[in-house]
Amino acid sequence: MKTAFALLACTVLAFHAFAQDETGLAHPESLHADGHFLYATNIGKAMEPTAKDGDGFISKLSLDGKMITPSITTEKLNAPKGTAIIKGVLYVADLDRIVGINLATGKKTAEISLASTHTAFANDLTVKDEHTLFVSLTDVGKIVEVDLKTGKLTEIADLKGANGICYDKAGKRLYTCNFLFDNIQGGEIGVISWQQDKPMYEKIGDVQGGFDGLEMIDDHTLLVSDWGALDHPAGFLEKIDLHSKTAVKLDWPVIAGPADFYLDVKNKRVYVPVLLESKVLVHTL
């Protein structure tokens, strides 16, 4: 797995000439919004996704993607990735832990260790309820349920390269996608449902790719980001129809590393962190 992360780092270096550092971002991996502002996690200028180097940070942006506050907290972060918001607290996956940051004060309010899972690449987060998150652990190929009150971790699925996750509260289903460093076109879309309280995984159709972010547009449509390739800019977003189990690629310009995007369903806006160019794209569906 270290080889795979080294490959990603080399890919970033290859695209360094395209970087847009004037934005103040440094390899943004995840975006989330509270209805007023947009929050971006930044892996850091070094772009070392598993290094405890302390150069990660979280930026506050306007809803049109403009920088407001480069770093919202003094809490030391390493390579922050996926985010989720519960009652004014931004939860952030940071290597082997989940950190809670109060958005009003910037102070750390919680820290849940993931050390028992042996992960160094906690990736995406999604909310189950006010006291529970799901987190994907890309390097160890796991999806874990996290009790925010007790810190209890419950493994619910094995999925190599587990990446984007999105919980459907109404249907009580967890949608997933994965990213395979050794086979960029080999990732799949899946769903976890609970039968007699036992989680069951099922692949959705034959849609494959290098998947990263995942969100629900409505009860029968997913939106997913796909890197397309690792050796040249080829990223895009596509809609997945859950009835026909087919995909339709959005007709947008090529994206150099579309990571964990934020979807504003009400206003039909998509905010995409362009990891390899250190910027944010805003599109209308």
Short mmCIF file of C-alpha atoms in Angstrom, two decimals:
data_model
loop_
_atom_site.label_atom_id
_atom_site.label_comp_id
_atom_site.label_asym_id
_atom_site.label_seq_id
_atom_site.Cartn_x
_atom_site.Cartn_y
_atom_site.Cartn_z
CA MET A 1 0.00 0.00 0.00
CA LYS A 2 2.94 2.37 0.61
CA THR A 3 3.85 1.89 -3.05
CA ALA A 4 0.34 2.96 -4.04
CA PHE A 5 0.56 6.15 -1.98
CA ALA A 6 3.98 6.87 -3.45
CA LEU A 7 2.39 6.55 -6.90
CA LEU A 8 -0.23 9.12 -5.95
CA ALA A 9 2.45 11.48 -4.65
CA CYS A 10 4.41 11.11 -7.90
CA THR A 11 1.25 11.83 -9.86
CA VAL A 12 0.77 15.06 -7.92
CA LEU A 13 4.36 16.10 -8.59
CA ALA A 14 3.84 15.42 -12.28
CA PHE A 15 0.92 17.85 -12.27
CA HIS A 16 2.66 20.47 -10.12
CA ALA A 17 3.02 22.81 -13.09
CA PHE A 18 -0.78 23.09 -13.20
CA ALA A 19 -1.18 24.03 -9.50
CA GLN A 20 -3.14 27.18 -8.70
CA ASP A 21 -1.54 28.10 -5.36
CA GLU A 22 -3.00 31.61 -5.38
CA THR A 23 -6.24 30.19 -4.00
CA GLY A 24 -4.62 29.58 -0.61
CA LEU A 25 -5.58 25.91 -0.73
CA ALA A 26 -3.05 23.09 -0.57
CA HIS A 27 -4.31 19.88 -2.15
CA PRO A 28 -7.94 20.09 -0.97
CA GLU A 29 -9.43 16.63 -0.42
CA SER A 30 -12.94 17.21 0.92
CA LEU A 31 -15.60 19.93 0.89
CA HIS A 32 -18.62 20.38 3.14
CA ALA A 33 -21.04 23.22 3.85
CA ASP A 34 -23.22 24.33 6.75
CA GLY A 35 -25.59 26.35 4.57
CA HIS A 36 -23.60 29.55 5.06
CA PHE A 37 -19.98 28.67 4.34
CA LEU A 38 -17.93 26.01 2.63
CA TYR A 39 -15.19 24.13 4.50
CA ALA A 40 -12.21 22.54 2.72
CA THR A 41 -9.76 20.06 4.20
CA ASN A 42 -6.22 20.47 2.90
CA ILE A 43 -3.72 17.60 2.93
CA GLY A 44 -0.92 20.18 2.83
CA LYS A 45 1.71 21.51 0.47
CA ALA A 46 3.81 18.37 0.83
CA MET A 47 0.91 16.24 -0.48
CA GLU A 48 1.80 13.22 1.63
CA PRO A 49 -1.59 11.61 2.36
CA THR A 50 -0.37 9.29 5.13
CA ALA A 51 2.34 11.44 6.79
CA LYS A 52 2.04 12.79 10.33
CA ASP A 53 3.69 16.02 9.23
CA GLY A 54 1.36 18.55 10.86
CA ASP A 55 0.92 20.60 7.69
CA GLY A 56 -2.77 19.89 7.11
CA PHE A 57 -5.46 22.52 7.67
CA ILE A 58 -9.13 23.39 7.17
CA SER A 59 -10.15 26.47 5.20
CA LYS A 60 -13.37 28.46 5.31
CA LEU A 61 -14.69 29.57 1.92
CA SER A 62 -17.68 31.50 0.64
CA LEU A 63 -20.37 29.58 -1.22
CA ASP A 64 -18.88 30.80 -4.49
CA GLY A 65 -15.56 29.19 -3.57
CA LYS A 66 -13.63 32.29 -2.46
CA MET A 67 -11.21 32.10 0.47
CA ILE A 68 -12.38 33.68 3.73
CA THR A 69 -10.19 32.09 6.43
CA PRO A 70 -7.17 29.99 5.39
CA SER A 71 -7.21 27.93 8.61
CA ILE A 72 -10.13 27.79 11.04
CA THR A 73 -8.41 25.98 13.91
CA THR A 74 -5.12 25.85 15.81
CA GLU A 75 -5.55 22.09 16.27
CA LYS A 76 -2.60 20.29 14.68
CA LEU A 77 -3.76 18.31 11.65
CA ASN A 78 -1.73 16.02 9.43
CA ALA A 79 -3.54 15.02 6.24
CA PRO A 80 -7.24 15.77 6.88
CA LYS A 81 -9.66 14.25 4.39
CA GLY A 82 -13.40 13.48 4.65
CA THR A 83 -15.76 15.65 6.68
CA ALA A 84 -19.24 15.62 8.22
CA ILE A 85 -21.16 18.23 10.21
CA ILE A 86 -23.32 17.47 13.25
CA LYS A 87 -24.80 20.28 15.39
CA GLY A 88 -22.17 22.87 14.51
CA VAL A 89 -19.24 20.48 14.83
CA LEU A 90 -17.12 19.59 11.82
CA TYR A 91 -15.84 16.03 12.12
CA VAL A 92 -12.68 15.36 10.14
CA ALA A 93 -10.92 12.11 9.24
CA ASP A 94 -7.20 12.62 9.92
CA LEU A 95 -5.10 9.49 9.26
CA ASP A 96 -5.77 7.34 12.35
CA ARG A 97 -8.38 9.42 14.15
CA ILE A 98 -11.51 11.51 13.78
CA VAL A 99 -11.34 15.05 15.14
CA GLY A 100 -14.34 17.24 16.00
CA ILE A 101 -13.89 21.01 15.45
CA ASN A 102 -16.46 23.53 16.72
CA LEU A 103 -17.20 25.75 13.72
CA ALA A 104 -18.06 28.74 15.89
CA THR A 105 -14.86 28.72 17.95
CA GLY A 106 -12.38 26.60 15.98
CA LYS A 107 -11.69 24.59 19.15
CA LYS A 108 -11.33 20.81 19.21
CA THR A 109 -14.36 19.25 20.89
CA ALA A 110 -13.73 15.56 20.26
CA GLU A 111 -11.12 13.04 19.18
CA ILE A 112 -11.87 9.40 18.40
CA SER A 113 -8.93 7.08 17.90
CA LEU A 114 -9.00 4.62 14.99
CA ALA A 115 -5.69 3.04 16.00
CA SER A 116 -7.27 -0.36 16.71
CA THR A 117 -8.09 -0.69 13.00
CA HIS A 118 -4.41 -0.18 12.03
CA THR A 119 -5.40 2.48 9.50
CA ALA A 120 -3.22 5.38 8.41
CA PHE A 121 -5.65 6.51 5.71
CA ALA A 122 -9.05 7.27 7.21
CA ASN A 123 -10.83 8.78 4.23
CA ASP A 124 -14.51 9.69 3.91
CA LEU A 125 -17.16 10.35 6.58
CA THR A 126 -20.94 10.27 6.46
CA VAL A 127 -23.57 10.80 9.17
CA LYS A 128 -25.85 7.98 10.34
CA ASP A 129 -27.46 9.95 13.18
CA GLU A 130 -26.53 12.62 15.76
CA HIS A 131 -24.27 10.21 17.62
CA THR A 132 -22.94 7.98 14.85
CA LEU A 133 -20.65 8.30 11.84
CA PHE A 134 -19.43 5.90 9.21
CA VAL A 135 -15.79 6.16 8.07
CA SER A 136 -13.98 4.52 5.15
CA LEU A 137 -10.44 3.26 5.75
CA THR A 138 -8.81 3.12 2.35
CA ASP A 139 -5.51 1.45 3.21
CA VAL A 140 -6.97 -1.46 5.21
CA GLY A 141 -10.08 -1.79 3.02
CA LYS A 142 -12.69 -1.36 5.74
CA ILE A 143 -15.84 0.62 6.46
CA VAL A 144 -16.41 1.23 10.16
CA GLU A 145 -19.30 2.56 12.23
CA VAL A 146 -18.19 5.04 14.93
CA ASP A 147 -20.09 5.78 18.14
CA LEU A 148 -19.24 9.40 18.94
CA LYS A 149 -20.32 9.03 22.58
CA THR A 150 -18.28 5.97 23.49
CA GLY A 151 -15.68 5.81 20.74
CA LYS A 152 -16.75 2.25 19.97
CA LEU A 153 -15.79 1.06 16.48
CA THR A 154 -17.83 -1.56 14.63
CA GLU A 155 -16.58 -2.97 11.34
CA ILE A 156 -19.43 -3.30 8.86
CA ALA A 157 -17.73 -4.13 5.55
CA ASP A 158 -14.54 -5.26 3.84
CA LEU A 159 -14.02 -3.29 0.63
CA LYS A 160 -10.58 -2.99 -0.93
CA GLY A 161 -9.72 0.67 -1.47
CA ALA A 162 -12.88 1.87 0.32
CA ASN A 163 -13.34 5.56 -0.48
CA GLY A 164 -16.55 7.60 -0.87
CA ILE A 165 -19.52 6.75 1.34
CA CYS A 166 -23.01 8.24 1.62
CA TYR A 167 -25.74 7.22 4.05
CA ASP A 168 -29.38 7.23 2.95
CA LYS A 169 -31.26 7.86 6.21
CA ALA A 170 -34.71 7.29 4.70
CA GLY A 171 -33.80 3.96 3.14
CA LYS A 172 -31.30 3.01 5.86
CA ARG A 173 -28.68 2.13 3.26
CA LEU A 174 -25.03 3.02 3.00
CA TYR A 175 -23.77 3.64 -0.54
CA THR A 176 -20.08 3.06 -1.22
CA CYS A 177 -17.41 3.34 -3.89
CA ASN A 178 -13.74 2.44 -4.02
CA PHE A 179 -10.44 3.49 -5.55
CA LEU A 180 -7.92 0.84 -6.57
CA PHE A 181 -4.40 2.21 -7.00
CA ASP A 182 -3.32 -0.95 -8.80
CA ASN A 183 -6.28 -0.87 -11.21
CA ILE A 184 -7.66 2.63 -11.72
CA GLN A 185 -10.60 1.34 -13.76
CA GLY A 186 -11.45 -1.44 -11.32
CA GLY A 187 -13.42 0.41 -8.64
CA GLU A 188 -17.13 -0.28 -8.16
CA ILE A 189 -20.30 1.22 -6.72
CA GLY A 190 -22.01 -0.73 -3.93
CA VAL A 191 -24.62 -0.58 -1.20
CA ILE A 192 -24.76 -1.91 2.34
CA SER A 193 -28.16 -2.74 3.80
CA TRP A 194 -29.02 -4.30 7.13
CA GLN A 195 -30.87 -7.61 7.32
CA GLN A 196 -31.75 -8.64 10.88
CA ASP A 197 -29.17 -6.09 12.06
CA LYS A 198 -26.45 -7.73 9.96
CA PRO A 199 -24.77 -5.54 7.30
CA MET A 200 -24.87 -7.02 3.78
CA TYR A 201 -22.86 -5.65 0.84
CA GLU A 202 -24.06 -5.74 -2.77
CA LYS A 203 -22.36 -4.42 -5.89
CA ILE A 204 -24.49 -2.05 -8.01
CA GLY A 205 -24.41 -2.94 -11.71
CA ASP A 206 -21.21 -3.07 -13.75
CA VAL A 207 -20.20 0.58 -13.39
CA GLN A 208 -16.44 0.74 -12.83
CA GLY A 209 -13.83 3.47 -12.39
CA GLY A 210 -11.41 5.26 -10.08
CA PHE A 211 -14.07 6.50 -7.68
CA ASP A 212 -13.57 9.09 -4.93
CA GLY A 213 -16.54 11.24 -3.79
CA LEU A 214 -20.13 9.97 -3.56
CA GLU A 215 -23.45 11.74 -2.84
CA MET A 216 -27.19 11.21 -3.40
CA ILE A 217 -29.07 13.50 -5.76
CA ASP A 218 -32.39 11.83 -4.97
CA ASP A 219 -33.68 8.41 -3.85
CA HIS A 220 -32.76 6.76 -7.14
CA THR A 221 -29.71 8.72 -8.31
CA LEU A 222 -26.13 8.89 -7.07
CA LEU A 223 -23.42 11.34 -8.09
CA VAL A 224 -19.83 10.05 -8.07
CA SER A 225 -16.44 11.51 -8.95
CA ASP A 226 -14.00 9.46 -11.03
CA TRP A 227 -10.29 10.25 -11.48
CA GLY A 228 -10.29 8.51 -14.87
CA ALA A 229 -6.51 8.03 -14.84
CA LEU A 230 -3.43 8.65 -12.70
CA ASP A 231 -0.94 9.61 -15.40
CA HIS A 232 -2.84 12.55 -16.91
CA PRO A 233 -5.82 14.82 -16.10
CA ALA A 234 -8.92 12.74 -16.88
CA GLY A 235 -11.36 13.27 -14.00
CA PHE A 236 -15.11 13.68 -14.28
CA LEU A 237 -18.41 13.24 -12.44
CA GLU A 238 -21.22 10.92 -13.43
CA LYS A 239 -24.75 10.10 -12.37
CA ILE A 240 -25.63 6.55 -11.37
CA ASP A 241 -29.25 5.50 -11.95
CA LEU A 242 -30.11 3.03 -9.18
CA HIS A 243 -33.07 1.64 -11.14
CA SER A 244 -31.24 0.82 -14.36
CA LYS A 245 -27.82 0.52 -12.62
CA THR A 246 -26.21 2.52 -15.39
CA ALA A 247 -24.02 5.63 -15.47
CA VAL A 248 -24.17 8.90 -17.41
CA LYS A 249 -21.05 11.08 -17.53
CA LEU A 250 -21.60 14.81 -17.00
CA ASP A 251 -20.44 17.00 -19.87
CA TRP A 252 -17.98 19.12 -17.90
CA PRO A 253 -14.33 20.02 -18.60
CA VAL A 254 -11.73 17.48 -17.49
CA ILE A 255 -10.91 17.69 -13.75
CA ALA A 256 -7.39 16.97 -12.44
CA GLY A 257 -8.16 14.85 -9.40
CA PRO A 258 -11.84 15.30 -8.42
CA ALA A 259 -11.92 14.34 -4.75
CA ASP A 260 -14.69 14.33 -2.10
CA PHE A 261 -17.13 16.91 -3.47
CA TYR A 262 -20.09 18.62 -1.76
CA LEU A 263 -23.55 18.49 -3.31
CA ASP A 264 -26.09 21.24 -2.55
CA VAL A 265 -29.23 19.34 -3.56
CA LYS A 266 -31.63 22.25 -2.99
CA ASN A 267 -29.76 24.67 -5.26
CA LYS A 268 -28.42 21.95 -7.60
CA ARG A 269 -24.83 23.08 -7.14
CA VAL A 270 -21.76 20.86 -6.95
CA TYR A 271 -18.52 21.98 -5.28
CA VAL A 272 -15.54 19.92 -6.41
CA PRO A 273 -12.11 19.98 -4.74
CA VAL A 274 -9.53 19.69 -7.52
CA LEU A 275 -6.82 17.98 -5.53
CA LEU A 276 -4.05 18.15 -8.12
CA GLU A 277 -4.56 21.84 -8.91
CA SER A 278 -5.33 23.09 -5.37
CA LYS A 279 -8.57 24.80 -6.28
CA VAL A 280 -12.35 24.45 -6.07
CA LEU A 281 -14.76 24.19 -8.99
CA VAL A 282 -18.43 25.17 -8.71
CA HIS A 283 -20.89 23.68 -11.21
CA THR A 284 -24.66 23.60 -11.61
CA LEU A 285 -26.31 20.26 -12.26
#
